[in-house]
Amino acid sequence: MAIVTHHHLQLRELRFAAPARVKVWKGGATLKSGGVAIELREGESFTVPPFVRFSCLAHPRLAPGAARPAVWSLALEPDANAEMERAADASKPWTRKLAAAIFAEPAADWSAARIARLWQLTPARLRALLFAEGESLRSLVREQRVAWALAALARMDDAAADFAGAGFASAAALARACQDVIGLPAEVAARAISLLSASPAPSAPARAADAGRRPRYRPYF
């Protein structure tokens, strides 16, 4: 599945509890994390280790007379191998554990009281653990709900069009969160969701036939 970008589009501060593989099909992309930058050209890919913050700048391919859209994909690997785990951000074990739980069930009640019961902690202890890792519960919940929505859009999963599935009160709230958290303009997020919800879902045989081929896509951005 792929994302089409007609203009330079930068998504910032992305963070997933699983390895995130970015592949460029057309155009180019720049991945940045800290002071490191990796340039990807057509056909190239790179997997960002778990829970490492990164930004992704997708840029169209310049051609005589006009720019051609960039086509790129974002896919999360279900499991991290030993090499990916060694490269992962291990400085925030509690935050990463909670982020993975939120991503798995973004619409659940992620209040401090409920998490404390699940983890057999007091709410004060939970907040202290996150604070020690430089995190806050409210920001983490919002971040991972946006991460889930972005991953669903990249898969062209109709669930992304359901703001409630991502844990937001309205489509507008989801769009605003996308802008605040990862820099995706609210109007662009709203258009992407509306285009996805308007597209018919492929049948199971069609999905199987598409496996291993170039990703299907529609022009989101």
PDB file of C-alpha atoms in Angstrom:
ATOM      1  CA  MET A   1       0.000   0.000   0.000  1.00  0.00           C
ATOM      2  CA  ALA A   2       1.384   3.431  -0.768  1.00  0.00           C
ATOM      3  CA  ILE A   3       0.959   7.106  -0.110  1.00  0.00           C
ATOM      4  CA  VAL A   4       1.036   9.578  -2.979  1.00  0.00           C
ATOM      5  CA  THR A   5       2.467  13.019  -2.311  1.00  0.00           C
ATOM      6  CA  HIS A   6       1.946  15.749  -4.888  1.00  0.00           C
ATOM      7  CA  HIS A   7       3.911  18.348  -2.916  1.00  0.00           C
ATOM      8  CA  HIS A   8       6.819  18.226  -0.517  1.00  0.00           C
ATOM      9  CA  LEU A   9       5.345  16.728   2.621  1.00  0.00           C
ATOM     10  CA  GLN A  10       7.157  16.390   5.913  1.00  0.00           C
ATOM     11  CA  LEU A  11       5.828  14.207   8.687  1.00  0.00           C
ATOM     12  CA  ARG A  12       7.704  14.933  11.891  1.00  0.00           C
ATOM     13  CA  GLU A  13       8.205  13.222  15.226  1.00  0.00           C
ATOM     14  CA  LEU A  14       6.946   9.833  14.053  1.00  0.00           C
ATOM     15  CA  ARG A  15       7.362   7.073  16.621  1.00  0.00           C
ATOM     16  CA  PHE A  16       6.122   3.500  16.476  1.00  0.00           C
ATOM     17  CA  ALA A  17       6.560   0.680  18.971  1.00  0.00           C
ATOM     18  CA  ALA A  18       7.358  -1.636  16.031  1.00  0.00           C
ATOM     19  CA  PRO A  19       9.977  -1.296  13.259  1.00  0.00           C
ATOM     20  CA  ALA A  20       8.758   1.100  10.532  1.00  0.00           C
ATOM     21  CA  ARG A  21       9.800   0.357   6.955  1.00  0.00           C
ATOM     22  CA  VAL A  22       9.720   3.253   4.500  1.00  0.00           C
ATOM     23  CA  LYS A  23      10.055   2.422   0.804  1.00  0.00           C
ATOM     24  CA  VAL A  24      10.159   4.850  -2.107  1.00  0.00           C
ATOM     25  CA  TRP A  25       8.431   3.774  -5.313  1.00  0.00           C
ATOM     26  CA  LYS A  26       8.657   7.078  -7.169  1.00  0.00           C
ATOM     27  CA  GLY A  27      10.333  10.364  -6.329  1.00  0.00           C
ATOM     28  CA  GLY A  28      12.423  10.447  -3.185  1.00  0.00           C
ATOM     29  CA  ALA A  29      12.329  10.726   0.577  1.00  0.00           C
ATOM     30  CA  THR A  30      14.587  11.909   3.375  1.00  0.00           C
ATOM     31  CA  LEU A  31      14.490  10.264   6.787  1.00  0.00           C
ATOM     32  CA  LYS A  32      15.916  12.190   9.729  1.00  0.00           C
ATOM     33  CA  SER A  33      16.491  11.166  13.319  1.00  0.00           C
ATOM     34  CA  GLY A  34      18.577  13.318  15.610  1.00  0.00           C
ATOM     35  CA  GLY A  35      21.537  14.497  13.561  1.00  0.00           C
ATOM     36  CA  VAL A  36      21.361  11.598  11.091  1.00  0.00           C
ATOM     37  CA  ALA A  37      19.756  11.880   7.640  1.00  0.00           C
ATOM     38  CA  ILE A  38      19.199   9.109   5.098  1.00  0.00           C
ATOM     39  CA  GLU A  39      18.283   9.825   1.493  1.00  0.00           C
ATOM     40  CA  LEU A  40      16.099   7.269  -0.274  1.00  0.00           C
ATOM     41  CA  ARG A  41      15.702   7.100  -4.052  1.00  0.00           C
ATOM     42  CA  GLU A  42      13.319   5.077  -6.196  1.00  0.00           C
ATOM     43  CA  GLY A  43      13.307   1.418  -5.233  1.00  0.00           C
ATOM     44  CA  GLU A  44      15.176   1.981  -1.978  1.00  0.00           C
ATOM     45  CA  SER A  45      13.885   1.345   1.517  1.00  0.00           C
ATOM     46  CA  PHE A  46      14.978   1.721   5.101  1.00  0.00           C
ATOM     47  CA  THR A  47      13.620   0.287   8.338  1.00  0.00           C
ATOM     48  CA  VAL A  48      13.578   2.584  11.353  1.00  0.00           C
ATOM     49  CA  PRO A  49      14.179   0.686  14.620  1.00  0.00           C
ATOM     50  CA  PRO A  50      11.379   0.452  17.187  1.00  0.00           C
ATOM     51  CA  PHE A  51      10.473   3.560  19.164  1.00  0.00           C
ATOM     52  CA  VAL A  52      13.073   5.767  17.474  1.00  0.00           C
ATOM     53  CA  ARG A  53      11.674   9.200  16.630  1.00  0.00           C
ATOM     54  CA  PHE A  54      12.089  10.207  13.026  1.00  0.00           C
ATOM     55  CA  SER A  55      10.821  12.615  10.413  1.00  0.00           C
ATOM     56  CA  CYS A  56       9.993  11.699   6.830  1.00  0.00           C
ATOM     57  CA  LEU A  57      10.174  14.256   4.032  1.00  0.00           C
ATOM     58  CA  ALA A  58       8.703  12.934   0.779  1.00  0.00           C
ATOM     59  CA  HIS A  59       9.511  14.961  -2.318  1.00  0.00           C
ATOM     60  CA  PRO A  60       8.151  14.610  -5.866  1.00  0.00           C
ATOM     61  CA  ARG A  61      10.428  13.745  -8.755  1.00  0.00           C
ATOM     62  CA  LEU A  62      11.376  16.767 -10.810  1.00  0.00           C
ATOM     63  CA  ALA A  63      10.673  16.408 -14.512  1.00  0.00           C
ATOM     64  CA  PRO A  64      10.763  18.830 -17.445  1.00  0.00           C
ATOM     65  CA  GLY A  65       7.702  21.023 -17.271  1.00  0.00           C
ATOM     66  CA  ALA A  66       6.236  19.625 -14.058  1.00  0.00           C
ATOM     67  CA  ALA A  67       6.961  17.603 -10.955  1.00  0.00           C
ATOM     68  CA  ARG A  68       5.793  14.000 -10.786  1.00  0.00           C
ATOM     69  CA  PRO A  69       4.225  12.866  -7.510  1.00  0.00           C
ATOM     70  CA  ALA A  70       6.229  10.909  -4.999  1.00  0.00           C
ATOM     71  CA  VAL A  71       4.894   7.447  -4.226  1.00  0.00           C
ATOM     72  CA  TRP A  72       6.114   5.910  -0.990  1.00  0.00           C
ATOM     73  CA  SER A  73       4.949   3.373   1.537  1.00  0.00           C
ATOM     74  CA  LEU A  74       5.029   3.017   5.291  1.00  0.00           C
ATOM     75  CA  ALA A  75       4.690  -0.459   6.738  1.00  0.00           C
ATOM     76  CA  LEU A  76       5.120  -1.684  10.300  1.00  0.00           C
ATOM     77  CA  GLU A  77       6.927  -4.964  10.848  1.00  0.00           C
ATOM     78  CA  PRO A  78       5.059  -7.231  13.274  1.00  0.00           C
ATOM     79  CA  ASP A  79       8.230  -8.303  15.088  1.00  0.00           C
ATOM     80  CA  ALA A  80      11.648  -6.788  15.594  1.00  0.00           C
ATOM     81  CA  ASN A  81      14.635  -9.027  14.907  1.00  0.00           C
ATOM     82  CA  ALA A  82      17.701  -9.015  17.145  1.00  0.00           C
ATOM     83  CA  GLU A  83      19.428  -6.336  15.082  1.00  0.00           C
ATOM     84  CA  MET A  84      16.408  -4.044  15.217  1.00  0.00           C
ATOM     85  CA  GLU A  85      16.065  -4.566  18.968  1.00  0.00           C
ATOM     86  CA  ARG A  86      19.697  -3.596  19.514  1.00  0.00           C
ATOM     87  CA  ALA A  87      19.103  -0.379  17.578  1.00  0.00           C
ATOM     88  CA  ALA A  88      15.799   0.394  19.318  1.00  0.00           C
ATOM     89  CA  ASP A  89      15.440   3.163  21.877  1.00  0.00           C
ATOM     90  CA  ALA A  90      15.822   1.233  25.134  1.00  0.00           C
ATOM     91  CA  SER A  91      15.911   4.321  27.331  1.00  0.00           C
ATOM     92  CA  LYS A  92      12.145   4.372  27.880  1.00  0.00           C
ATOM     93  CA  PRO A  93      10.956   0.821  28.653  1.00  0.00           C
ATOM     94  CA  TRP A  94       7.725   1.857  30.414  1.00  0.00           C
ATOM     95  CA  THR A  95       6.800   4.333  27.716  1.00  0.00           C
ATOM     96  CA  ARG A  96       7.459   1.845  24.940  1.00  0.00           C
ATOM     97  CA  LYS A  97       5.415  -0.854  26.672  1.00  0.00           C
ATOM     98  CA  LEU A  98       2.489   1.521  27.113  1.00  0.00           C
ATOM     99  CA  ALA A  99       2.801   2.868  23.557  1.00  0.00           C
ATOM    100  CA  ALA A 100       2.538  -0.659  22.170  1.00  0.00           C
ATOM    101  CA  ALA A 101      -0.585  -1.296  24.244  1.00  0.00           C
ATOM    102  CA  ILE A 102      -2.219   1.964  23.122  1.00  0.00           C
ATOM    103  CA  PHE A 103      -1.389   1.298  19.462  1.00  0.00           C
ATOM    104  CA  ALA A 104      -2.968  -2.151  19.704  1.00  0.00           C
ATOM    105  CA  GLU A 105      -6.239  -0.729  21.111  1.00  0.00           C
ATOM    106  CA  PRO A 106      -6.324   3.013  20.392  1.00  0.00           C
ATOM    107  CA  ALA A 107     -10.007   3.454  21.219  1.00  0.00           C
ATOM    108  CA  ALA A 108      -9.732   1.888  24.680  1.00  0.00           C
ATOM    109  CA  ASP A 109      -9.918   3.874  27.903  1.00  0.00           C
ATOM    110  CA  TRP A 110      -6.300   4.847  28.563  1.00  0.00           C
ATOM    111  CA  SER A 111      -6.875   6.703  31.801  1.00  0.00           C
ATOM    112  CA  ALA A 112      -4.213   6.571  34.500  1.00  0.00           C
ATOM    113  CA  ALA A 113      -6.614   4.740  36.813  1.00  0.00           C
ATOM    114  CA  ARG A 114      -7.297   1.948  34.307  1.00  0.00           C
ATOM    115  CA  ILE A 115      -3.641   1.491  33.334  1.00  0.00           C
ATOM    116  CA  ALA A 116      -2.627   1.458  36.996  1.00  0.00           C
ATOM    117  CA  ARG A 117      -5.118  -1.350  37.654  1.00  0.00           C
ATOM    118  CA  LEU A 118      -3.840  -3.346  34.687  1.00  0.00           C
ATOM    119  CA  TRP A 119      -0.222  -2.925  35.731  1.00  0.00           C
ATOM    120  CA  GLN A 120      -0.904  -3.212  39.457  1.00  0.00           C
ATOM    121  CA  LEU A 121       0.468   0.234  40.185  1.00  0.00           C
ATOM    122  CA  THR A 122      -0.941   3.369  41.705  1.00  0.00           C
ATOM    123  CA  PRO A 123      -1.804   6.184  39.265  1.00  0.00           C
ATOM    124  CA  ALA A 124       0.834   8.342  40.987  1.00  0.00           C
ATOM    125  CA  ARG A 125       3.482   5.646  40.438  1.00  0.00           C
ATOM    126  CA  LEU A 126       2.517   5.298  36.789  1.00  0.00           C
ATOM    127  CA  ARG A 127       2.800   9.022  36.182  1.00  0.00           C
ATOM    128  CA  ALA A 128       6.142   9.080  38.025  1.00  0.00           C
ATOM    129  CA  LEU A 129       7.540   6.313  35.815  1.00  0.00           C
ATOM    130  CA  LEU A 130       6.522   8.171  32.659  1.00  0.00           C
ATOM    131  CA  PHE A 131       7.790  11.480  34.042  1.00  0.00           C
ATOM    132  CA  ALA A 132      11.184   9.907  34.743  1.00  0.00           C
ATOM    133  CA  GLU A 133      11.328   8.968  31.057  1.00  0.00           C
ATOM    134  CA  GLY A 134      10.372  12.477  29.968  1.00  0.00           C
ATOM    135  CA  GLU A 135       6.843  11.543  28.908  1.00  0.00           C
ATOM    136  CA  SER A 136       3.267  12.349  29.848  1.00  0.00           C
ATOM    137  CA  LEU A 137       0.318  10.000  29.613  1.00  0.00           C
ATOM    138  CA  ARG A 138      -1.945  12.415  27.743  1.00  0.00           C
ATOM    139  CA  SER A 139       0.657  13.193  25.063  1.00  0.00           C
ATOM    140  CA  LEU A 140       1.560   9.531  24.614  1.00  0.00           C
ATOM    141  CA  VAL A 141      -2.071   8.481  24.135  1.00  0.00           C
ATOM    142  CA  ARG A 142      -2.641  11.189  21.526  1.00  0.00           C
ATOM    143  CA  GLU A 143       0.623  10.353  19.745  1.00  0.00           C
ATOM    144  CA  GLN A 144      -0.083   6.651  19.458  1.00  0.00           C
ATOM    145  CA  ARG A 145      -3.676   7.184  18.330  1.00  0.00           C
ATOM    146  CA  VAL A 146      -2.333   9.366  15.517  1.00  0.00           C
ATOM    147  CA  ALA A 147       0.339   6.744  14.757  1.00  0.00           C
ATOM    148  CA  TRP A 148      -2.386   4.103  14.463  1.00  0.00           C
ATOM    149  CA  ALA A 149      -4.434   6.290  12.119  1.00  0.00           C
ATOM    150  CA  LEU A 150      -1.406   7.022   9.914  1.00  0.00           C
ATOM    151  CA  ALA A 151      -0.485   3.345   9.717  1.00  0.00           C
ATOM    152  CA  ALA A 152      -4.081   2.486   8.792  1.00  0.00           C
ATOM    153  CA  LEU A 153      -4.087   5.153   6.056  1.00  0.00           C
ATOM    154  CA  ALA A 154      -0.835   3.751   4.684  1.00  0.00           C
ATOM    155  CA  ARG A 155      -2.437   0.291   4.529  1.00  0.00           C
ATOM    156  CA  MET A 156      -5.540   1.828   2.914  1.00  0.00           C
ATOM    157  CA  ASP A 157      -7.505   0.271   5.754  1.00  0.00           C
ATOM    158  CA  ASP A 158     -11.082   1.568   5.925  1.00  0.00           C
ATOM    159  CA  ALA A 159     -10.778   1.590   9.712  1.00  0.00           C
ATOM    160  CA  ALA A 160      -8.746   4.800   9.356  1.00  0.00           C
ATOM    161  CA  ALA A 161     -11.878   6.559   8.145  1.00  0.00           C
ATOM    162  CA  ASP A 162     -13.573   5.752  11.458  1.00  0.00           C
ATOM    163  CA  PHE A 163     -12.300   8.423  13.859  1.00  0.00           C
ATOM    164  CA  ALA A 164     -13.880   6.529  16.742  1.00  0.00           C
ATOM    165  CA  GLY A 165     -11.713   3.517  15.928  1.00  0.00           C
ATOM    166  CA  ALA A 166      -8.675   5.701  16.474  1.00  0.00           C
ATOM    167  CA  GLY A 167     -10.063   6.918  19.791  1.00  0.00           C
ATOM    168  CA  PHE A 168     -11.106  10.437  18.742  1.00  0.00           C
ATOM    169  CA  ALA A 169     -14.433  12.153  19.360  1.00  0.00           C
ATOM    170  CA  SER A 170     -14.784  13.420  15.794  1.00  0.00           C
ATOM    171  CA  ALA A 171     -13.112  13.441  12.390  1.00  0.00           C
ATOM    172  CA  ALA A 172     -12.117  17.054  13.008  1.00  0.00           C
ATOM    173  CA  ALA A 173     -10.418  16.081  16.275  1.00  0.00           C
ATOM    174  CA  LEU A 174      -8.443  13.369  14.461  1.00  0.00           C
ATOM    175  CA  ALA A 175      -7.405  15.808  11.734  1.00  0.00           C
ATOM    176  CA  ARG A 176      -6.297  18.406  14.305  1.00  0.00           C
ATOM    177  CA  ALA A 177      -4.303  15.795  16.193  1.00  0.00           C
ATOM    178  CA  CYS A 178      -2.539  14.734  12.980  1.00  0.00           C
ATOM    179  CA  GLN A 179      -1.464  18.340  12.473  1.00  0.00           C
ATOM    180  CA  ASP A 180      -0.381  18.891  16.073  1.00  0.00           C
ATOM    181  CA  VAL A 181       1.479  15.609  16.526  1.00  0.00           C
ATOM    182  CA  ILE A 182       3.111  14.825  13.173  1.00  0.00           C
ATOM    183  CA  GLY A 183       2.673  18.004  11.159  1.00  0.00           C
ATOM    184  CA  LEU A 184       0.169  16.611   8.669  1.00  0.00           C
ATOM    185  CA  PRO A 185      -2.050  19.588   7.716  1.00  0.00           C
ATOM    186  CA  ALA A 186      -5.576  19.126   9.039  1.00  0.00           C
ATOM    187  CA  GLU A 187      -7.176  19.660   5.635  1.00  0.00           C
ATOM    188  CA  VAL A 188      -4.844  17.078   4.076  1.00  0.00           C
ATOM    189  CA  ALA A 189      -5.640  14.521   6.758  1.00  0.00           C
ATOM    190  CA  ALA A 190      -9.364  15.126   6.300  1.00  0.00           C
ATOM    191  CA  ARG A 191      -9.052  14.675   2.526  1.00  0.00           C
ATOM    192  CA  ALA A 192      -7.063  11.460   2.918  1.00  0.00           C
ATOM    193  CA  ILE A 193      -9.665   9.989   5.246  1.00  0.00           C
ATOM    194  CA  SER A 194     -12.556  11.032   3.012  1.00  0.00           C
ATOM    195  CA  LEU A 195     -10.915   9.519  -0.078  1.00  0.00           C
ATOM    196  CA  LEU A 196     -10.282   6.278   1.734  1.00  0.00           C
ATOM    197  CA  SER A 197     -13.812   6.004   3.075  1.00  0.00           C
ATOM    198  CA  ALA A 198     -15.171   6.640  -0.433  1.00  0.00           C
ATOM    199  CA  SER A 199     -13.153   3.797  -1.982  1.00  0.00           C
ATOM    200  CA  PRO A 200     -14.593   0.266  -2.139  1.00  0.00           C
ATOM    201  CA  ALA A 201     -12.737  -2.284  -0.057  1.00  0.00           C
ATOM    202  CA  PRO A 202     -11.031  -5.001  -2.160  1.00  0.00           C
ATOM    203  CA  SER A 203     -12.223  -8.567  -1.893  1.00  0.00           C
ATOM    204  CA  ALA A 204     -10.103 -11.198  -0.141  1.00  0.00           C
ATOM    205  CA  PRO A 205      -9.083 -12.887  -3.454  1.00  0.00           C
ATOM    206  CA  ALA A 206      -8.060  -9.491  -4.845  1.00  0.00           C
ATOM    207  CA  ARG A 207      -5.936  -8.761  -1.772  1.00  0.00           C
ATOM    208  CA  ALA A 208      -4.255 -12.143  -2.114  1.00  0.00           C
ATOM    209  CA  ALA A 209      -3.583 -11.570  -5.816  1.00  0.00           C
ATOM    210  CA  ASP A 210      -1.975  -8.206  -5.046  1.00  0.00           C
ATOM    211  CA  ALA A 211       0.467  -9.674  -2.530  1.00  0.00           C
ATOM    212  CA  GLY A 212       4.070  -9.041  -3.541  1.00  0.00           C
ATOM    213  CA  ARG A 213       3.158  -6.610  -6.317  1.00  0.00           C
ATOM    214  CA  ARG A 214       3.515  -2.863  -6.467  1.00  0.00           C
ATOM    215  CA  PRO A 215       1.218  -1.282  -3.883  1.00  0.00           C
ATOM    216  CA  ARG A 216      -2.238  -0.055  -4.809  1.00  0.00           C
ATOM    217  CA  TYR A 217      -2.874   3.565  -3.980  1.00  0.00           C
ATOM    218  CA  ARG A 218      -4.991   6.618  -4.548  1.00  0.00           C
ATOM    219  CA  PRO A 219      -3.714  10.222  -4.594  1.00  0.00           C
ATOM    220  CA  TYR A 220      -4.110  11.221  -0.946  1.00  0.00           C
ATOM    221  CA  PHE A 221      -2.032  14.356  -0.798  1.00  0.00           C
TER     222      PHE A 221
END
